[in-house]
Short mmCIF file of N, CA and C in Angstrom, two decimals:
data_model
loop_
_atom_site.label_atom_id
_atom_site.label_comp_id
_atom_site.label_asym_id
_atom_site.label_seq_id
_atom_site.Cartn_x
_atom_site.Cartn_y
_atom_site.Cartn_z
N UNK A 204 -74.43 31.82 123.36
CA UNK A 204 -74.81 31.58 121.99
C UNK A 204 -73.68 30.84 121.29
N UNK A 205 -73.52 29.27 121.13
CA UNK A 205 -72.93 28.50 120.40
C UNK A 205 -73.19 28.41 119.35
N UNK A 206 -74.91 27.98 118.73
CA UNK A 206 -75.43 27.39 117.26
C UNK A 206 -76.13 28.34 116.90
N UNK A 207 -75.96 29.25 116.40
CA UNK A 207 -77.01 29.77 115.82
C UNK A 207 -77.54 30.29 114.64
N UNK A 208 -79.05 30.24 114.42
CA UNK A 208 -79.14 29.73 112.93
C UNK A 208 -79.65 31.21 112.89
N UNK A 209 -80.07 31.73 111.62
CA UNK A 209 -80.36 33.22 111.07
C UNK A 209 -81.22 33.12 109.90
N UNK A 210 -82.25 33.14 110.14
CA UNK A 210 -83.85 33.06 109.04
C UNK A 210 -84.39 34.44 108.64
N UNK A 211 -84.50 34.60 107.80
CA UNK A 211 -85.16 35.61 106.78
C UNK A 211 -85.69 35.76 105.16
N UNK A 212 -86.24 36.81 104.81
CA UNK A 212 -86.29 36.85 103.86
C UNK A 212 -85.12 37.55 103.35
N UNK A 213 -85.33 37.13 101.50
CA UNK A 213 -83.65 37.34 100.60
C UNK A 213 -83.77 38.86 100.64
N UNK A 214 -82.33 39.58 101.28
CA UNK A 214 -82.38 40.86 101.23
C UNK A 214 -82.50 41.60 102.51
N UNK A 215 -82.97 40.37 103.51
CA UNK A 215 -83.43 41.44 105.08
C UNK A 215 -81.67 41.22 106.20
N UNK A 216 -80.69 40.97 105.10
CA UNK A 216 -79.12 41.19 105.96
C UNK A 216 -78.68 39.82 106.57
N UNK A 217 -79.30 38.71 106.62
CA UNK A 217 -78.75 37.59 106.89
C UNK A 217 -77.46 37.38 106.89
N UNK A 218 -76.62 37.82 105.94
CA UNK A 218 -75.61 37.22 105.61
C UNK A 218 -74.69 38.30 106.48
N UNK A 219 -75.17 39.57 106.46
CA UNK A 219 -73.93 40.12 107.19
C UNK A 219 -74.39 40.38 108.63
N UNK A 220 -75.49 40.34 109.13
CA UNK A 220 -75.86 40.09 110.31
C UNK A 220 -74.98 38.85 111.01
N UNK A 221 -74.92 37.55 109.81
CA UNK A 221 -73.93 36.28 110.20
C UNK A 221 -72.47 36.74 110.70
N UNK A 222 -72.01 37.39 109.33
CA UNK A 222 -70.57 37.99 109.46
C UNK A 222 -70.01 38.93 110.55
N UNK A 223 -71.21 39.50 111.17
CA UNK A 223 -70.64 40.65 111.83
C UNK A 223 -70.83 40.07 113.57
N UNK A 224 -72.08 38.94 113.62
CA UNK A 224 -71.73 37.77 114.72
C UNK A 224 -71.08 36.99 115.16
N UNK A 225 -70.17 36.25 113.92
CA UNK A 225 -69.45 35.41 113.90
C UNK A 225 -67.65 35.95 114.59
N UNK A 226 -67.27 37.54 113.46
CA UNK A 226 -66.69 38.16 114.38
C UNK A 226 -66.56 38.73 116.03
N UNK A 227 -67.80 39.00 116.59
CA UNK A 227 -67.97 39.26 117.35
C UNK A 227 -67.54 38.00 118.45
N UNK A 228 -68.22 36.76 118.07
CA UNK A 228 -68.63 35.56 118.60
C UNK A 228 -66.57 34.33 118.86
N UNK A 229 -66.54 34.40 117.86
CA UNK A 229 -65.54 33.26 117.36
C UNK A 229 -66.24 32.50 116.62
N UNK A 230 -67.05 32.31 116.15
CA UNK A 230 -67.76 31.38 115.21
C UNK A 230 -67.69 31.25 113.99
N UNK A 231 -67.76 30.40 112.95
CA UNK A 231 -67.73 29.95 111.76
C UNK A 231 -68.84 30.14 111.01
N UNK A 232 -69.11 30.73 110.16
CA UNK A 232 -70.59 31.01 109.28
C UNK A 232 -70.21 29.98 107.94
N UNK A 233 -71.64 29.75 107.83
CA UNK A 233 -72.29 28.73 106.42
C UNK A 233 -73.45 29.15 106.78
N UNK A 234 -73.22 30.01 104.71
CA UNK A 234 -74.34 30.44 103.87
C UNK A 234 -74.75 28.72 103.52
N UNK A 235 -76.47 28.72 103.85
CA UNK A 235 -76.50 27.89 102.68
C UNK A 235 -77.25 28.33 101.30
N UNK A 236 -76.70 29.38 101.23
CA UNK A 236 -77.08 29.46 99.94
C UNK A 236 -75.55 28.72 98.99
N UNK A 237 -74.79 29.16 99.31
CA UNK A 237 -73.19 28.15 99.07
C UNK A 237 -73.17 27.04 98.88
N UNK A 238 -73.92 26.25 99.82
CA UNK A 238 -73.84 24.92 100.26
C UNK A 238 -74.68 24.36 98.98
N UNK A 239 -76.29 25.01 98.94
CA UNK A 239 -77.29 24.32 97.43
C UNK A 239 -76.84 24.50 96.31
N UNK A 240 -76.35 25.74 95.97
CA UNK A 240 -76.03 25.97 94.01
C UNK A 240 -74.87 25.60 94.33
N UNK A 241 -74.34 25.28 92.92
CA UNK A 241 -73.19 25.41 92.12
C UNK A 241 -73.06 27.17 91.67
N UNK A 242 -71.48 26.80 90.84
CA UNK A 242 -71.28 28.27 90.10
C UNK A 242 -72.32 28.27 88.82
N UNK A 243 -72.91 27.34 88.29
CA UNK A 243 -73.76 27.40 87.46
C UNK A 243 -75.71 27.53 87.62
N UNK A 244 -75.45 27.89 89.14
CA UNK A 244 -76.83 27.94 89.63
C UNK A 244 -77.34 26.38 89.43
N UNK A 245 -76.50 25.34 89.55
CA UNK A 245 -77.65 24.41 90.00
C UNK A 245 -78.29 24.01 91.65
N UNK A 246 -79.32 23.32 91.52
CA UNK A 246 -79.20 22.94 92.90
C UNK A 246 -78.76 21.85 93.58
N UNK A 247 -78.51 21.83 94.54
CA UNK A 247 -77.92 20.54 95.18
C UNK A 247 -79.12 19.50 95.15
N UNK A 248 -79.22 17.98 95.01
CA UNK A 248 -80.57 17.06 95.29
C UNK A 248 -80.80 17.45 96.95
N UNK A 249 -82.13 17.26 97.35
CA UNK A 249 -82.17 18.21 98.70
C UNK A 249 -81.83 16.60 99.51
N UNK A 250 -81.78 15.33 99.12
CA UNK A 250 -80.98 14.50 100.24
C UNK A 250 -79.34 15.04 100.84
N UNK A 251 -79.44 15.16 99.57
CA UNK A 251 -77.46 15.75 100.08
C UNK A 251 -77.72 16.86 100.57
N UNK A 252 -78.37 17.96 100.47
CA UNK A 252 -78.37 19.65 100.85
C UNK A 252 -79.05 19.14 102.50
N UNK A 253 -79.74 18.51 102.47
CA UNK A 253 -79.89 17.61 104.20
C UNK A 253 -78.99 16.91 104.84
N UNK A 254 -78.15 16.23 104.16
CA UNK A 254 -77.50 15.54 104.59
C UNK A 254 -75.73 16.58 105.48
N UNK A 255 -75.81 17.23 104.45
CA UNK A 255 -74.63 18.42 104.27
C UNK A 255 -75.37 18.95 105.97
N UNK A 256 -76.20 19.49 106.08
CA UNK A 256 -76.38 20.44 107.18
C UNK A 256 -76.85 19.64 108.77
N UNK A 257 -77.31 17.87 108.26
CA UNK A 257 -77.17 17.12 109.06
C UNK A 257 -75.66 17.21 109.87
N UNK A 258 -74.46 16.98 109.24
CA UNK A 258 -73.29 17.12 109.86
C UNK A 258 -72.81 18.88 110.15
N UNK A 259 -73.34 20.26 109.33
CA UNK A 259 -72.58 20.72 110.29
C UNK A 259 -73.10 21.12 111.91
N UNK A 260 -74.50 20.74 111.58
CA UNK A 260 -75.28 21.08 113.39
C UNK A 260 -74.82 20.34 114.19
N UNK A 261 -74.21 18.91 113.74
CA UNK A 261 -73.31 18.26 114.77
C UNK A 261 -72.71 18.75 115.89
N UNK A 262 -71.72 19.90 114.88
CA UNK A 262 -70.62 20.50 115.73
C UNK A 262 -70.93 21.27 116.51
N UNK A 263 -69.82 21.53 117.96
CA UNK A 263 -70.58 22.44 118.72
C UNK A 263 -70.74 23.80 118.92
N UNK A 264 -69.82 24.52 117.93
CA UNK A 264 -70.31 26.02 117.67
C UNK A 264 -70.35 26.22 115.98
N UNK A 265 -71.55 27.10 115.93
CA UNK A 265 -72.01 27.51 114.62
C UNK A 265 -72.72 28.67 114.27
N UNK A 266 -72.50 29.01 112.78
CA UNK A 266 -73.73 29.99 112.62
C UNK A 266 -74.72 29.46 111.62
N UNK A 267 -75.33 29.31 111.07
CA UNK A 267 -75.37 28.68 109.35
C UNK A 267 -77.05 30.12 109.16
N UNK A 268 -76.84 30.45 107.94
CA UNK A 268 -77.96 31.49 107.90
C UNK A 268 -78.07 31.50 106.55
N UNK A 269 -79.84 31.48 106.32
CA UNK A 269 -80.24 30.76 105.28
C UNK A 269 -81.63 30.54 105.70
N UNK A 270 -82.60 30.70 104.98
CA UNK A 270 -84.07 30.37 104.86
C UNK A 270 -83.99 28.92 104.78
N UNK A 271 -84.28 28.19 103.66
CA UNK A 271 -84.56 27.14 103.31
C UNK A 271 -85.52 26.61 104.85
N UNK A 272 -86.68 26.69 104.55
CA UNK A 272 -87.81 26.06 105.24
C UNK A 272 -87.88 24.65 105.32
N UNK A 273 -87.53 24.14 103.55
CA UNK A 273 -87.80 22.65 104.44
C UNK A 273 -86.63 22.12 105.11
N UNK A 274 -85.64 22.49 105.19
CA UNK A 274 -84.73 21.91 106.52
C UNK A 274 -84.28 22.61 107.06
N UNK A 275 -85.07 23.51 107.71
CA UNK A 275 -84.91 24.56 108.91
C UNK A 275 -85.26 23.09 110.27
N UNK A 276 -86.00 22.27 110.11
CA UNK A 276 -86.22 21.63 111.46
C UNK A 276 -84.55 20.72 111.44
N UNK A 277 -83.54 20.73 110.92
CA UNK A 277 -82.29 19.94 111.08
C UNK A 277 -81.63 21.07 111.84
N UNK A 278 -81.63 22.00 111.27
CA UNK A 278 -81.10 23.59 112.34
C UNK A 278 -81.82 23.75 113.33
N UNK A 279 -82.77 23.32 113.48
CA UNK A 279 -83.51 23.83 115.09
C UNK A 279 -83.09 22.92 115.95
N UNK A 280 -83.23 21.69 115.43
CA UNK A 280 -82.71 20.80 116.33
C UNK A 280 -81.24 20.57 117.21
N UNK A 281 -80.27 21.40 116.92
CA UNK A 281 -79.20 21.73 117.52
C UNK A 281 -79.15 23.72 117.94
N UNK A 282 -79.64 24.45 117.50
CA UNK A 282 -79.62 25.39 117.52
C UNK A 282 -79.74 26.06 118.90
N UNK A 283 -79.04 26.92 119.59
CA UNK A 283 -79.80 27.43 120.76
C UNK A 283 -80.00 28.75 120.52
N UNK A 284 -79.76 28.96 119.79
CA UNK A 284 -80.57 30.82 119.44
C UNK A 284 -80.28 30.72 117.99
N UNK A 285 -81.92 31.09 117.63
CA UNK A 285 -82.79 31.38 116.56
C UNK A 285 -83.06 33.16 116.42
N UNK A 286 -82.41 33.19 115.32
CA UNK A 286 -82.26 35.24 114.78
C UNK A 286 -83.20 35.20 113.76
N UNK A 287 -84.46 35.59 113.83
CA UNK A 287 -85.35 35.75 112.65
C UNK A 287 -85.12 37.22 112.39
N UNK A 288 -85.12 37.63 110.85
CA UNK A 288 -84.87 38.82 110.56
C UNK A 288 -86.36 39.48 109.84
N UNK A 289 -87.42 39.37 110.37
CA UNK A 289 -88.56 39.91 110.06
C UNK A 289 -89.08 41.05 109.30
N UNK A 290 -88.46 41.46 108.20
CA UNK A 290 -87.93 43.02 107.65
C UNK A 290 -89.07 43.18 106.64
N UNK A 291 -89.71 44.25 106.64
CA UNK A 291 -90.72 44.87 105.42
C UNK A 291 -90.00 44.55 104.30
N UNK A 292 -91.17 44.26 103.17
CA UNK A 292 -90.59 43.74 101.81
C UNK A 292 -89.75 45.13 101.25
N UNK A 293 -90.01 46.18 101.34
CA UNK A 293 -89.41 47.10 101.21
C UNK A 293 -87.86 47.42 101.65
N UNK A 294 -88.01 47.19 102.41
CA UNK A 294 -86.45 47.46 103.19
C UNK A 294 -85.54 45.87 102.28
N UNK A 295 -85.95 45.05 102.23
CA UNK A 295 -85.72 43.39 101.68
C UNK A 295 -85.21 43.96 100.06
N UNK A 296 -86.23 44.39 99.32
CA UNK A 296 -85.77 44.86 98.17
C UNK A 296 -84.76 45.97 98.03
N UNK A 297 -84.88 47.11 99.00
CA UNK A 297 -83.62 47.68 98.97
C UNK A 297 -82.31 46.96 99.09
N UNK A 298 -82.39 45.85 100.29
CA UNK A 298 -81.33 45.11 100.74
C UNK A 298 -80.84 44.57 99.12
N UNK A 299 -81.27 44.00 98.10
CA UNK A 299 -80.66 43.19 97.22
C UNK A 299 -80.42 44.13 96.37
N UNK A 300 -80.98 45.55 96.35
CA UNK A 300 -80.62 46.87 95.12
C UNK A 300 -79.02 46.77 95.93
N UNK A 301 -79.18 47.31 97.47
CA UNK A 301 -77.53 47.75 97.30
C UNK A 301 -76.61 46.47 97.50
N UNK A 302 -77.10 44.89 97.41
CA UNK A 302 -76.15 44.44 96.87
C UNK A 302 -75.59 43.90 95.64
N UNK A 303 -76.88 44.15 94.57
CA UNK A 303 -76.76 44.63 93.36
C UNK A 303 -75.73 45.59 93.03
N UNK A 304 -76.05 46.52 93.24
CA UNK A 304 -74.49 47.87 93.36
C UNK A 304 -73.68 47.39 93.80
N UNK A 305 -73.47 46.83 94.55
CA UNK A 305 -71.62 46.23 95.46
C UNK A 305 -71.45 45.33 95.08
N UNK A 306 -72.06 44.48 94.72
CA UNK A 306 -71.59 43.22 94.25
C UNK A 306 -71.15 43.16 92.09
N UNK A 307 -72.08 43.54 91.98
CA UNK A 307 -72.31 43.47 90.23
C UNK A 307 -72.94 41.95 89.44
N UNK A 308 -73.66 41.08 90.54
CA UNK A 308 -74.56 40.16 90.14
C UNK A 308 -73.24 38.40 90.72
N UNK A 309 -73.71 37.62 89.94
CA UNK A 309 -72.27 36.72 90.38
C UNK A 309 -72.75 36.24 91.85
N UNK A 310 -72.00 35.06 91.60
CA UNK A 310 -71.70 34.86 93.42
C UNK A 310 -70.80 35.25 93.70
N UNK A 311 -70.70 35.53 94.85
CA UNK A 311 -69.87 36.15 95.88
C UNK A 311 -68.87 35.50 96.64
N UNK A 312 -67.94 35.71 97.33
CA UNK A 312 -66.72 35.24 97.77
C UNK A 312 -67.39 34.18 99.10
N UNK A 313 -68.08 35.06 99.64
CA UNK A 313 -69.03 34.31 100.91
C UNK A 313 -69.98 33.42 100.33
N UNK A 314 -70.17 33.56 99.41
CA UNK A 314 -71.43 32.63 98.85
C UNK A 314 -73.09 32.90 98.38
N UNK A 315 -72.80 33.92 98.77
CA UNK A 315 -74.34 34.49 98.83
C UNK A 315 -74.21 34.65 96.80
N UNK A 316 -75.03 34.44 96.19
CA UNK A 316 -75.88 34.79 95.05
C UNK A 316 -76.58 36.25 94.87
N UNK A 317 -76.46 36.98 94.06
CA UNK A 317 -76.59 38.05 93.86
C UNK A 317 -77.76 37.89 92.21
N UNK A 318 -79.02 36.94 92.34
CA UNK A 318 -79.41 37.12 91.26
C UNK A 318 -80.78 37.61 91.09
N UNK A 319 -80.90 38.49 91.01
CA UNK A 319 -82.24 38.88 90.93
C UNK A 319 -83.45 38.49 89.46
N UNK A 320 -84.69 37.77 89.75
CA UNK A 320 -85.49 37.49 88.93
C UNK A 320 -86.60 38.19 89.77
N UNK A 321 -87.90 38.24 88.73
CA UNK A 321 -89.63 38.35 88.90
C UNK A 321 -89.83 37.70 89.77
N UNK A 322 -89.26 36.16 89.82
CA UNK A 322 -89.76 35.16 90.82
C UNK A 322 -89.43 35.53 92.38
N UNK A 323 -88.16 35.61 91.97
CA UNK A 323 -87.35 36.34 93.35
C UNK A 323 -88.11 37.52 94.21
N UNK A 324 -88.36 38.37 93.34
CA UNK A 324 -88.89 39.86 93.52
C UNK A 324 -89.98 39.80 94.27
N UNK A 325 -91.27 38.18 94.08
CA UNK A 325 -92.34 38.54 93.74
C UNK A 325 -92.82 37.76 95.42
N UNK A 326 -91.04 36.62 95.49
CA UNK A 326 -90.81 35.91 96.74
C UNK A 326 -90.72 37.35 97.99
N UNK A 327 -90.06 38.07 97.51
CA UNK A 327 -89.76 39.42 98.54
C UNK A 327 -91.54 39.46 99.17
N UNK A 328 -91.77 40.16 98.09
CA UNK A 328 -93.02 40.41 98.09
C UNK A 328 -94.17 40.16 98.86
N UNK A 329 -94.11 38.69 98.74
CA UNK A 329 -94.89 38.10 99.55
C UNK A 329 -94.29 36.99 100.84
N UNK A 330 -93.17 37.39 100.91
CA UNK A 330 -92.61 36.45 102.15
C UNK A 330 -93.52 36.39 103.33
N UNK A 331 -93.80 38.03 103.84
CA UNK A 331 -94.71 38.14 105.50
C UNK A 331 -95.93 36.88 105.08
N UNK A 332 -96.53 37.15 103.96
CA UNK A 332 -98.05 36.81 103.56
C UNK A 332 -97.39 34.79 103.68
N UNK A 333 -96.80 34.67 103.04
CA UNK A 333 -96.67 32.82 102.56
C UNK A 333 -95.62 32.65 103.81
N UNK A 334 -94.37 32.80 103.71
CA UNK A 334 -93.44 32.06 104.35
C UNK A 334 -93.23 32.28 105.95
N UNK A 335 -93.79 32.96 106.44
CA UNK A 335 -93.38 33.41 108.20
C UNK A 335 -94.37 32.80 108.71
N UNK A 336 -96.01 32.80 108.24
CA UNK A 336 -96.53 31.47 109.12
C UNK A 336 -95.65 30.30 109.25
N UNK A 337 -95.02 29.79 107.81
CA UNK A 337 -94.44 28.38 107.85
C UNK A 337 -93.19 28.78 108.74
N UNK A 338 -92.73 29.69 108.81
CA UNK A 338 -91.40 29.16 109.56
C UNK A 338 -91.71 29.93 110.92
N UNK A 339 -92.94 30.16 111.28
CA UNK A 339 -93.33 30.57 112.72
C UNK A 339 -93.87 29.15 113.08
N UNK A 340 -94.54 28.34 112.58
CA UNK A 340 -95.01 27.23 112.77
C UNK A 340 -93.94 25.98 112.87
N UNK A 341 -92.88 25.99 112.38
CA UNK A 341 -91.89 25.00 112.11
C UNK A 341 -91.16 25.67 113.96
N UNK A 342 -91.07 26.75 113.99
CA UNK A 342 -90.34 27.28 115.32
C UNK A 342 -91.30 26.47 116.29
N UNK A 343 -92.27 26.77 116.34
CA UNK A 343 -93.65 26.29 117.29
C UNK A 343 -93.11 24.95 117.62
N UNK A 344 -92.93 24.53 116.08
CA UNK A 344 -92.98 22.76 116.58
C UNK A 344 -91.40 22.03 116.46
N UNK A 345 -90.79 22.55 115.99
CA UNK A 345 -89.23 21.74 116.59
C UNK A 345 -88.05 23.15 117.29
N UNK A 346 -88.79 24.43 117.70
CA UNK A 346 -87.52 25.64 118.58
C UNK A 346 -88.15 25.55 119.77
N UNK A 347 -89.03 24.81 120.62
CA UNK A 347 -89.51 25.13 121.68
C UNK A 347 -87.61 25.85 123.02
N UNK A 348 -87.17 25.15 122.08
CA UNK A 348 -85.68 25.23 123.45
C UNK A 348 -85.12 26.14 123.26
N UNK A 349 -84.95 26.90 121.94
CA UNK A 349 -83.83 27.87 121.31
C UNK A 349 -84.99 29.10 122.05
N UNK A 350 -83.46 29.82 122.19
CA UNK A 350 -83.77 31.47 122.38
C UNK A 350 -83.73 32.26 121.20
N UNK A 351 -84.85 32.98 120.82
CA UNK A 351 -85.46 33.36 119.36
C UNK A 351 -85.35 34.79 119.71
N UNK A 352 -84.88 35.53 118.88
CA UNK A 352 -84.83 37.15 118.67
C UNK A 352 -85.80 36.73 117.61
N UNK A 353 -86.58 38.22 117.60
CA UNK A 353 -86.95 38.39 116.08
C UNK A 353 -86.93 40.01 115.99
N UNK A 354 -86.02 40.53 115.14
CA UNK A 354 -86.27 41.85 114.71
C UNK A 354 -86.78 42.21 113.48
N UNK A 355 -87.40 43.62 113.75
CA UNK A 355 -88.29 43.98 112.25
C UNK A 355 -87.61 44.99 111.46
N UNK A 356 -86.13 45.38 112.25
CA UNK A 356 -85.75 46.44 111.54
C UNK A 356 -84.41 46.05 111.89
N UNK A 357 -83.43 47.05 110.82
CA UNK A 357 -81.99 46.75 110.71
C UNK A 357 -81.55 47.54 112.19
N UNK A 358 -82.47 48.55 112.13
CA UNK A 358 -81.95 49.49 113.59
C UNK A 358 -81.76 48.55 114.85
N UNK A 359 -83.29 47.44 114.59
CA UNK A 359 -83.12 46.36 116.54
C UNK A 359 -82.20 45.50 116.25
N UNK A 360 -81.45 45.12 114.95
CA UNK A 360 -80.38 44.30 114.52
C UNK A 360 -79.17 44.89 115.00
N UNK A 361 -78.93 45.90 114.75
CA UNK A 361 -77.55 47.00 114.44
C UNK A 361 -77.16 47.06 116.53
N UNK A 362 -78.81 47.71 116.88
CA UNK A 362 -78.56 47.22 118.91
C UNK A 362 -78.62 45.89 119.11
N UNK A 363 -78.86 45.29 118.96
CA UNK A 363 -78.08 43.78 119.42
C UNK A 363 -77.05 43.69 119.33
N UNK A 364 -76.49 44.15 117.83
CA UNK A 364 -74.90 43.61 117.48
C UNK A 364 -74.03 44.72 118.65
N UNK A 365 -74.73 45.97 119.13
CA UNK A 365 -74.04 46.65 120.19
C UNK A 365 -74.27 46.21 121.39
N UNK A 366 -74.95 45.41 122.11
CA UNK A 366 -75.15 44.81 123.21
C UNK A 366 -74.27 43.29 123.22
N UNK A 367 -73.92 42.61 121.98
CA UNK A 367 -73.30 41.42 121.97
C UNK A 367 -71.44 42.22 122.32
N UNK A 368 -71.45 44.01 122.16
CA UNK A 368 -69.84 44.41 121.76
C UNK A 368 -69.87 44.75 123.66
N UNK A 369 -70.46 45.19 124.08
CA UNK A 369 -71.08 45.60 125.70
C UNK A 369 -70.57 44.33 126.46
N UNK A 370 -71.50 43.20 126.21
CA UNK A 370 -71.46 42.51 127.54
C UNK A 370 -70.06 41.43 126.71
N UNK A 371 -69.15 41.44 126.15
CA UNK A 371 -68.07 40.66 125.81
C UNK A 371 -66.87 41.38 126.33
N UNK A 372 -67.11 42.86 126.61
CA UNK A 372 -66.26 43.63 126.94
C UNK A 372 -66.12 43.60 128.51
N UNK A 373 -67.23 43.56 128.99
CA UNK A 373 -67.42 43.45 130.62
C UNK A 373 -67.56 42.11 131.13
#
């Protein structure tokens, strides 16, 4: 595992699923949630927010973890393992309560955004229903090569990250 990208919905651990791989790994993580806003919540124009992730799949080891659907096919295209984090909207909304509590709103040192809206909430909500066809379908048609986990719970997350501490040791 050199490139690998990390898809989910906001709240199902992406970011520290990244962090706790990257340690494991030697690898370099990019949020792009970092990469699109500013400190003022703007967004990046999505030529540049393409262009930006055009060069880091270049390189030859990575993590970058981050939804963004429409240029998930620039990450597949270098990627050799694809981590979908498939998590009940429930568990998703807990995920952003306790980083609501730890964080106190703000971006974060890593980059991740801590802002919760209706819109946001309502994205949780309905991620399984709208967004996992599209990014099961985007896998279909540019991950045929990548090796794809998909877990539905933090528990088949938490044994992986103990099977990546197993076979590095032996």
């Amino acid at each position: 595992m050199d490139r690998i990208a990390i898809i989910g919905c906001g709240g199902s651990g992406k970011t520290v699923l990244a962090r706790s791989l990257a340690d494991r790994l030697g690898l370099s993580v990019t949020n792009l949630d970092a990469l699109y806003y500013d400190e003022g919540w703007n967004a990046l124009p999505q030529d540049k927010f393409a262009a930006l992730q055009h060069e880091l799949v270049a390189a030859d080891r990575w993590i970058i973890e981050g939804n963004y659907a429409s240029t998930l096919p620039i990450r597949l295209s270098r990627a050799d393992t694809v981590i979908f984090l498939d998590l009940p909207a429930r568990t998703c909304l807990w995920g952003i309560a306790q980083r609501r509590w730890r964080y106190r709103g703000g971006q974060h040192a890593d980059g991740v955004y801590d802002r919760i809206t209706w819109s946001f909430v309502k994205y949780i909500l309905g991620y399984r229903r709208s967004m996992r066809p599209r990014v099961n379908a985007l896998l279909t048609e540019h991950g045929q090569h990548v090796r794809y986990l998909r877990f539905t719970s933090r528990r088949r997350a938490n044994q992986f990250l103990k099977q990546i501490d197993t076979t590095s040791v032996t």
